[in-house]
Structures are given as structure tokens and as C-alpha cells.
Amino acid sequence: MFGLDKKDFMLLVIVAILTMCAPFLLNPFPEGSAMAQFNAGYPDLMQRFVIFGIFAIGFNILFGLTGYLSFGHAAFLGVGSYSAVWMFKLLSMNVIPAIALAVVTSGLFALVIGYVSLRRSGIYFSILTLAFAQMSFALAYSVLTPITGGETGLQLALDDPRILDMVANETGNIPVPGLFGLEMRGSFDLSMGNWVFTFNTGYYFSALIMLISFYIAIRIFRSPFGLMLRAVKSNQQRLKYTGLNPRPYTLAAFVISGMYAGLAGGLMAAMDPLAGAERMFWTASGEVVLMTILGGVGTLIGPVLGAGMIKYMENIISKINSDILHTWFAFLPDGLEDFVVAIVYPFIGKGWHLTLGIVFMLVVIFLPGGLVEGGQRIARLFRRKKADDTGKSASTEPAE
């Protein structure tokens, strides 16, 4: 169905179910309980899960299929954000034109950078992309201030033209992004006992875009074009000996990957109409590399899992402070309680990067295939156990 085999279609269905049911799945603990700290079912964080999932999916098309490691993909994320905000300022607060412009602009920008950077491979390619991204960050922060807003970022204003939203301009309030009158920030709360589940318009719009992006990624992975990209990763020199030029394929992969990043940047602006140069900084590029490696390079669902894991740690683990720790370990004797809190505290709050570093190290050492490999190992373990049980029962049953 949809041009997918049974396995890929089931994977798409599973991802669709997980994203649509996220408000329930990410709020497992009742409000007011000690464990409610770990709930992640609020709109802003759920939006980040799917938006950075799109970013990581696109990066994986380049890195996972061709083996070209880019350290400058945040440049396309920033370009997409700036393009979307400018569309909001000039044309309309409808998110569709803004996202379309973000994708097109980022694709053109990726075409220029890719054409130059792909003349080299390996570490030289990585350094070139990093240099372009840092140049873009510096330009956005200083020289291009009239276009990017410099330090304060690009923001909406009451006197923006918005030629298709003249009625909105007359209300005296800065309008908010929407989809044909449906505001992205609109939410509906469902109370069930001690649980409160929030259904946000912006999240479900972003989730739908992510599902479409995920489907396109599956088609790319299974297409002849995807096979050519795998051939580039396997042995580019041997591919050249066959008479095929790999550069058009790698450039196409780079542009597609940049368009995914621009789509993510446009969605970020659609959820919060503000674009800043920090989105183009090298740390943002490094973050998507970590997401892809943690989830599983070259896998379909891995980058989404990696993005979710990092954003969860950034927004949940980083908010745990010493007071919360003392509440958790209050059942211990005073001296032991202080000792345990002193041991745990460096790994949470502002020290969440230390926890992320440890997790990344463990995954690289013990799970080179990322979280996807961990899930496959667990599945094989259960299948082996089930097969052993079936074999034992079959050996003890008398023959008919």
C-alpha cells in the first residue's frame, strides 16, 4: 500500500500511531505525583520532538546513505526559519506559503553549498560544511542585520505589510500563525481523573508533516536512487570505474537533506514566529549528528528516536534540581540523603550534557547501530526464548 512493502507499511503505521497518540503516551504519570516531572506531553516539547525528527530524517538521507558527514546543516535550519518569518511579515500568517518558501530557499542554498563542498570528501567535506555554516551564522549575526535582525532575531511587528491579511492588521494585535483560520497555538485539554492530556493544533500539523516526510524518506531509501547513494557510501572509487559519476547523486542527496532542514526550520517559525542566528550555530549542527548516531545511522526510524531522546533530556532532565532530588530521596536518613543527592546532582539540571555524553559513549561502544540495534537485540532475545519454549513443548508432546 502507498507503494511500500508490508514491512515498511507496518513501520509507517506504527510511527503514525505513536505520533497521533503522543499526548497519551507522553503523559504516563498523574498530575501532582512525584513522577509527573517526567511527563513530556505538553505542546512545546511534542512539537520539538517531531520538528527535530524531520531535521534528523533529512540529515540521515545524506549521512546514512552516502556517508558524507555534514557539520553545517544548521545553516539550512536557520535559512528556513528566516524565510518563513519573512513570509509571515510580507504576505500572510498562513503557514503553508511560509513553509513552502522555507523549503525552496533552503534547497537553493543547499545547492550552492553542496556544489562547492562536494568537490571534496571525508573530513575535508565536513570542514567545508562547518565553515559555510559558521560564515552564515556570522553574516546573520552582523552584516545581514537588516534582513536577519542581528542579535535580537527576526520578529513580527504591527506595521508589517502582510498584504493578504489586511483585516488582521487593523485589529491592533500581532496575528499568530495559522492554517486557514486555525491557529497553531490552539489547544484542547482533556481531563481524565488525575491526568490532563493536551491536544495542540500546531503539534498535529507538525506531526502530519513529519509522517509525510517519513514516507518520502522510505521511498528514497527503497528507490534506485537510494541504491546509488548506498553504492557511493560503499565504494565511490569502484562506482567511478563503472563509468558512473557519483557527484549528481550526492548533490541531489545534499539538496534533499537541506530541504528537510529548511522544512524543520519553517515549522519552528510556524510554531513560534521568531528566527535567530543561534539556530545556525555549529552546536545545532552537532546536535543533529548526535540524534542520528544515537538513533541509528542509515535506519529509517532511528533518527526520530534519537531526536526524541535528546530533546527529552534537554527539556525534562535539565529541569530537575536539588529540591526535587531531596523530595525523591526524603525517605533516606539525612546524611545518606545528602550524599545521594550530591552524587546524582552533577548529572541533572545544568549537567544534563554530562548524562547525554555518557549515554552517547555507551551507545557508540555497545550499540554501534544505535537505539534501533538495541530494539532489534531485545526482539531477537524474545524470539529466541519463544523458540526455545516452543521446542521444549514440542519435544515433550507425544507424536500423534
XYZ file of C-alpha atoms in Angstrom:
400
model
C 0.000 0.000 0.000
C 1.233 3.524 -0.882
C 3.981 1.817 -2.899
C 5.516 0.246 0.222
C 6.110 -3.391 1.043
C 4.443 -4.938 4.077
C 7.354 -4.292 6.452
C 7.737 -0.612 5.534
C 3.995 -0.049 5.590
C 3.758 -1.515 9.100
C 6.627 0.734 10.203
C 4.793 3.768 8.814
C 1.603 2.714 10.605
C 3.471 2.273 13.902
C 5.053 5.729 13.604
C 1.644 7.213 12.750
C 0.017 5.606 15.790
C 2.816 6.752 18.099
C 2.651 10.350 16.869
C -1.151 10.584 16.925
C -1.342 9.103 20.437
C 1.620 11.101 21.784
C -0.464 13.214 24.225
C -1.447 9.973 25.978
C 1.878 8.126 25.680
C 3.974 11.057 26.895
C 1.811 11.673 29.984
C 2.013 8.333 31.826
C 2.035 9.834 35.332
C -0.880 11.676 37.016
C -0.666 15.396 37.700
C 0.664 16.249 41.142
C 2.533 12.959 41.602
C 6.277 12.813 42.229
C 6.826 11.201 38.819
C 4.859 13.872 36.920
C 8.222 15.580 36.447
C 8.930 13.035 33.698
C 5.772 13.762 31.687
C 6.545 15.213 28.273
C 3.068 15.598 26.816
C 2.917 19.365 26.628
C 2.655 21.124 23.241
C 6.036 22.863 23.027
C 8.024 19.707 23.705
C 5.879 17.481 21.480
C 6.368 19.964 18.655
C 10.122 19.816 19.172
C 10.038 16.013 19.030
C 8.508 15.911 15.553
C 10.249 19.005 14.134
C 13.718 17.818 15.087
C 12.659 14.362 13.935
C 12.189 15.871 10.456
C 15.589 17.549 10.752
C 17.240 14.241 11.664
C 15.406 12.268 8.958
C 16.728 14.647 6.321
C 20.250 14.552 7.707
C 20.138 10.754 7.664
C 19.377 10.767 3.926
C 22.784 12.368 3.404
C 24.854 10.820 6.184
C 23.150 7.436 6.423
C 23.014 6.695 2.698
C 26.108 8.408 1.265
C 28.391 8.514 4.314
C 29.033 12.249 3.850
C 29.132 13.796 7.316
C 27.978 17.413 7.282
C 28.763 19.686 10.224
C 26.853 22.597 8.715
C 23.225 21.516 8.400
C 22.111 24.108 10.936
C 22.651 26.733 8.217
C 19.656 25.327 6.310
C 17.614 25.192 9.503
C 18.291 28.893 10.046
C 17.612 29.844 6.427
C 14.284 28.029 6.615
C 13.322 29.899 9.794
C 14.248 33.311 8.374
C 12.370 32.612 5.133
C 9.214 31.580 6.974
C 9.230 34.654 9.227
C 9.736 36.940 6.220
C 6.756 35.317 4.539
C 4.721 35.990 7.684
C 5.832 39.613 7.619
C 5.262 40.281 3.917
C 2.462 38.051 2.700
C 0.273 36.204 5.185
C 0.219 34.411 8.544
C -0.872 31.226 6.781
C 1.784 28.592 7.455
C 1.587 26.907 4.022
C 3.286 29.697 1.984
C 5.830 30.204 4.765
C 6.816 26.536 4.849
C 6.903 26.348 1.046
C 9.280 29.321 0.866
C 11.431 27.821 3.646
C 11.831 24.563 1.723
C 12.605 26.248 -1.609
C 15.071 28.773 -0.149
C 16.906 26.125 1.847
C 17.076 23.875 -1.202
C 18.662 26.620 -3.304
C 21.085 27.469 -0.513
C 21.991 23.776 -0.187
C 22.545 23.578 -3.947
C 25.169 26.335 -3.779
C 26.940 24.999 -0.688
C 26.742 21.396 -1.881
C 28.160 22.238 -5.295
C 31.282 23.632 -3.639
C 31.606 21.285 -0.660
C 31.103 18.038 -2.584
C 34.274 18.684 -4.551
C 35.933 17.154 -1.507
C 35.077 14.126 0.594
C 35.797 12.796 4.061
C 36.980 15.216 6.710
C 37.571 17.944 4.119
C 33.884 17.901 3.179
C 32.892 18.074 6.850
C 35.172 21.045 7.493
C 33.876 22.859 4.407
C 30.259 22.494 5.521
C 31.198 23.649 9.019
C 32.954 26.693 7.567
C 29.928 27.607 5.428
C 27.611 27.262 8.421
C 29.786 29.465 10.614
C 30.061 32.029 7.838
C 26.274 32.028 7.589
C 25.980 32.452 11.353
C 28.430 35.375 11.338
C 26.637 37.059 8.440
C 23.241 36.634 10.088
C 24.590 37.982 13.367
C 26.256 41.101 11.960
C 26.429 42.051 8.288
C 22.904 40.934 7.363
C 21.259 42.523 10.409
C 18.664 44.440 8.281
C 17.477 41.060 6.970
C 18.022 38.802 9.979
C 17.526 41.139 12.940
C 21.031 40.506 14.261
C 21.256 39.720 17.977
C 17.548 40.217 18.685
C 16.470 37.985 15.830
C 13.787 38.473 13.191
C 10.400 39.189 14.773
C 6.922 40.164 13.673
C 5.701 43.756 14.064
C 2.377 45.553 13.823
C 3.477 47.617 10.819
C 4.447 44.580 8.706
C 2.718 44.697 5.287
C 1.055 41.246 5.340
C -0.712 42.139 2.118
C -3.117 39.181 2.273
C -4.050 39.760 5.934
C -5.091 43.401 5.922
C -8.053 42.709 8.223
C -5.732 41.196 10.805
C -3.515 44.262 10.657
C -6.434 46.512 11.626
C -7.143 44.749 14.933
C -4.158 46.335 16.696
C -2.670 42.958 17.687
C 0.125 40.998 16.071
C -1.583 37.978 14.470
C -0.442 34.441 15.120
C 0.441 31.759 12.549
C -2.468 29.636 11.456
C -3.840 27.299 8.824
C -6.824 28.913 7.105
C -8.066 30.418 10.356
C -6.962 27.544 12.611
C -4.327 28.945 14.995
C -1.194 26.883 15.557
C -1.191 27.694 19.256
C -4.770 26.494 19.752
C -5.069 23.663 22.297
C -7.743 21.488 23.854
C -7.338 19.905 27.308
C -8.919 16.569 28.158
C -9.151 15.722 31.873
C -9.423 12.072 32.866
C -9.148 11.632 36.602
C -5.755 12.929 37.708
C -4.480 13.060 34.142
C -4.638 16.078 31.836
C -3.986 15.468 28.129
C -3.354 18.421 25.816
C -4.169 18.259 22.110
C -2.430 21.060 20.248
C -3.146 22.167 16.681
C 0.487 23.030 15.968
C 1.676 19.638 17.174
C -0.715 17.660 14.997
C 0.075 19.809 11.967
C 3.811 19.227 12.542
C 3.186 15.515 13.167
C 1.325 15.207 9.858
C 4.226 16.907 8.054
C 6.646 14.536 9.789
C 4.658 11.487 8.667
C 4.732 12.730 5.067
C 8.476 13.382 5.386
C 8.986 9.919 6.859
C 7.049 8.341 3.991
C 9.141 10.215 1.410
C 12.314 9.063 3.203
C 11.146 5.438 2.985
C 10.538 5.809 -0.747
C 14.003 7.346 -1.189
C 15.648 4.549 0.803
C 13.939 1.836 -1.284
C 14.343 3.540 -4.686
C 17.088 3.000 -7.301
C 18.309 6.469 -6.325
C 18.758 5.208 -2.746
C 20.692 2.201 -4.040
C 23.008 4.533 -5.923
C 23.615 6.517 -2.749
C 24.451 3.286 -0.907
C 26.886 2.459 -3.683
C 28.551 5.841 -3.141
C 28.916 5.035 0.544
C 30.186 1.518 -0.117
C 32.932 2.328 -2.624
C 32.823 5.563 -4.578
C 36.024 4.812 -6.470
C 34.688 1.494 -7.751
C 31.484 3.253 -8.806
C 33.549 5.656 -10.906
C 35.291 2.706 -12.593
C 31.890 1.526 -13.857
C 31.541 4.813 -15.736
C 29.011 6.418 -13.383
C 29.576 9.900 -11.999
C 28.544 9.929 -8.307
C 28.514 13.732 -7.921
C 24.990 14.360 -9.291
C 23.639 11.759 -6.876
C 25.477 13.115 -3.854
C 24.497 16.677 -4.763
C 20.852 15.616 -5.057
C 21.056 13.924 -1.648
C 22.638 17.058 -0.169
C 19.904 19.295 -1.577
C 17.112 16.974 -0.385
C 18.703 16.867 3.046
C 18.942 20.664 3.096
C 15.273 20.947 2.118
C 14.325 18.711 5.045
C 16.317 21.001 7.339
C 14.592 24.039 5.841
C 11.219 22.368 6.391
C 12.110 21.864 10.056
C 13.204 25.500 10.317
C 9.981 26.676 8.709
C 7.924 24.617 11.149
C 9.873 26.062 14.071
C 8.948 29.544 12.866
C 5.346 28.467 12.326
C 5.091 27.324 15.944
C 6.913 30.397 17.276
C 7.342 33.222 14.704
C 10.860 34.201 15.687
C 14.132 33.430 13.909
C 17.551 33.941 15.442
C 21.132 33.379 14.336
C 21.675 30.826 17.128
C 19.806 28.275 15.046
C 22.720 28.366 12.577
C 25.462 27.890 15.179
C 27.742 24.847 14.957
C 26.269 23.304 18.121
C 22.913 22.931 16.338
C 24.684 21.047 13.535
C 26.418 18.826 16.079
C 23.099 18.125 17.749
C 21.566 16.574 14.639
C 24.684 14.416 14.222
C 24.188 13.114 17.775
C 20.495 12.468 17.100
C 21.259 10.366 14.042
C 24.052 8.359 15.655
C 22.080 7.739 18.859
C 19.058 6.513 16.931
C 20.934 4.530 14.310
C 22.724 5.787 11.191
C 21.169 4.533 7.979
C 17.958 3.314 9.641
C 14.531 4.777 8.973
C 13.105 5.317 12.433
C 16.434 5.707 14.254
C 16.903 9.474 13.705
C 13.385 10.129 15.017
C 14.139 8.131 18.170
C 17.457 9.932 18.623
C 15.815 13.329 18.225
C 13.152 12.419 20.772
C 15.727 11.172 23.258
C 17.928 14.269 23.103
C 15.015 16.706 23.257
C 13.537 14.780 26.179
C 16.784 15.014 28.112
C 17.195 18.686 27.212
C 13.719 19.654 28.396
C 12.987 17.158 31.201
C 16.272 16.030 32.748
C 17.599 19.593 32.662
C 14.687 20.832 34.802
C 15.361 18.510 37.733
C 17.014 20.466 40.555
C 18.331 19.678 44.025
C 14.969 20.409 45.678
C 13.282 17.767 43.535
C 16.059 15.301 44.342
C 15.636 15.913 48.074
C 11.913 15.224 47.658
C 12.632 11.932 45.923
C 15.163 10.706 48.484
C 13.440 12.100 51.578
C 12.814 8.549 52.848
C 16.564 8.092 53.398
C 18.370 9.151 56.585
C 19.528 12.779 56.426
C 23.215 12.041 55.937
C 22.585 9.387 53.292
C 20.015 11.594 51.562
C 22.526 14.438 51.180
C 25.170 12.005 49.936
C 22.884 10.508 47.261
C 21.750 13.961 46.130
C 25.378 15.111 45.898
C 26.192 12.096 43.703
C 23.187 12.452 41.377
C 23.037 16.258 41.088
C 26.013 16.688 38.653
C 24.147 14.559 36.109
C 20.881 16.527 36.041
C 19.875 20.170 35.755
C 22.664 22.138 34.117
C 24.731 18.947 33.995
C 22.357 17.098 31.655
C 25.012 17.300 28.930
C 27.187 15.030 31.073
C 24.408 12.432 31.131
C 23.961 12.806 27.381
C 27.704 12.311 26.874
C 27.681 9.126 28.942
C 24.665 7.772 27.052
C 26.287 8.621 23.716
C 29.510 6.904 24.755
C 27.682 3.753 25.860
C 25.667 3.617 22.649
C 28.746 4.029 20.450
C 30.655 1.323 22.355
C 27.932 -1.269 22.958
C 25.271 -0.407 20.338
C 27.004 0.822 17.159
C 23.654 0.603 15.406
C 22.058 2.972 17.906
C 18.740 2.569 19.664
C 17.362 0.630 16.706
C 20.030 -2.047 17.214
C 19.120 -2.184 20.914
C 15.477 -2.787 19.990
C 16.480 -5.472 17.483
C 18.585 -7.266 20.086
C 15.705 -7.275 22.556
C 13.329 -8.566 19.858
C 15.765 -11.358 18.917
C 16.130 -12.287 22.577
C 12.372 -12.698 22.972
C 12.069 -14.606 19.697
C 14.873 -16.948 20.756
C 13.223 -17.510 24.130
C 9.882 -18.186 22.474
C 11.507 -20.598 20.013
C 13.240 -22.429 22.874
C 9.952 -22.751 24.762
C 8.209 -23.994 21.636
C 10.970 -26.519 21.038
C 10.765 -27.828 24.581
C 6.994 -28.210 24.437
C 7.234 -29.930 21.062
C 9.826 -32.403 22.330
C 7.700 -33.406 25.323
C 4.439 -33.869 23.415
C 3.761 -37.406 22.198
C 3.532 -37.938 18.459
C 0.059 -38.187 17.006
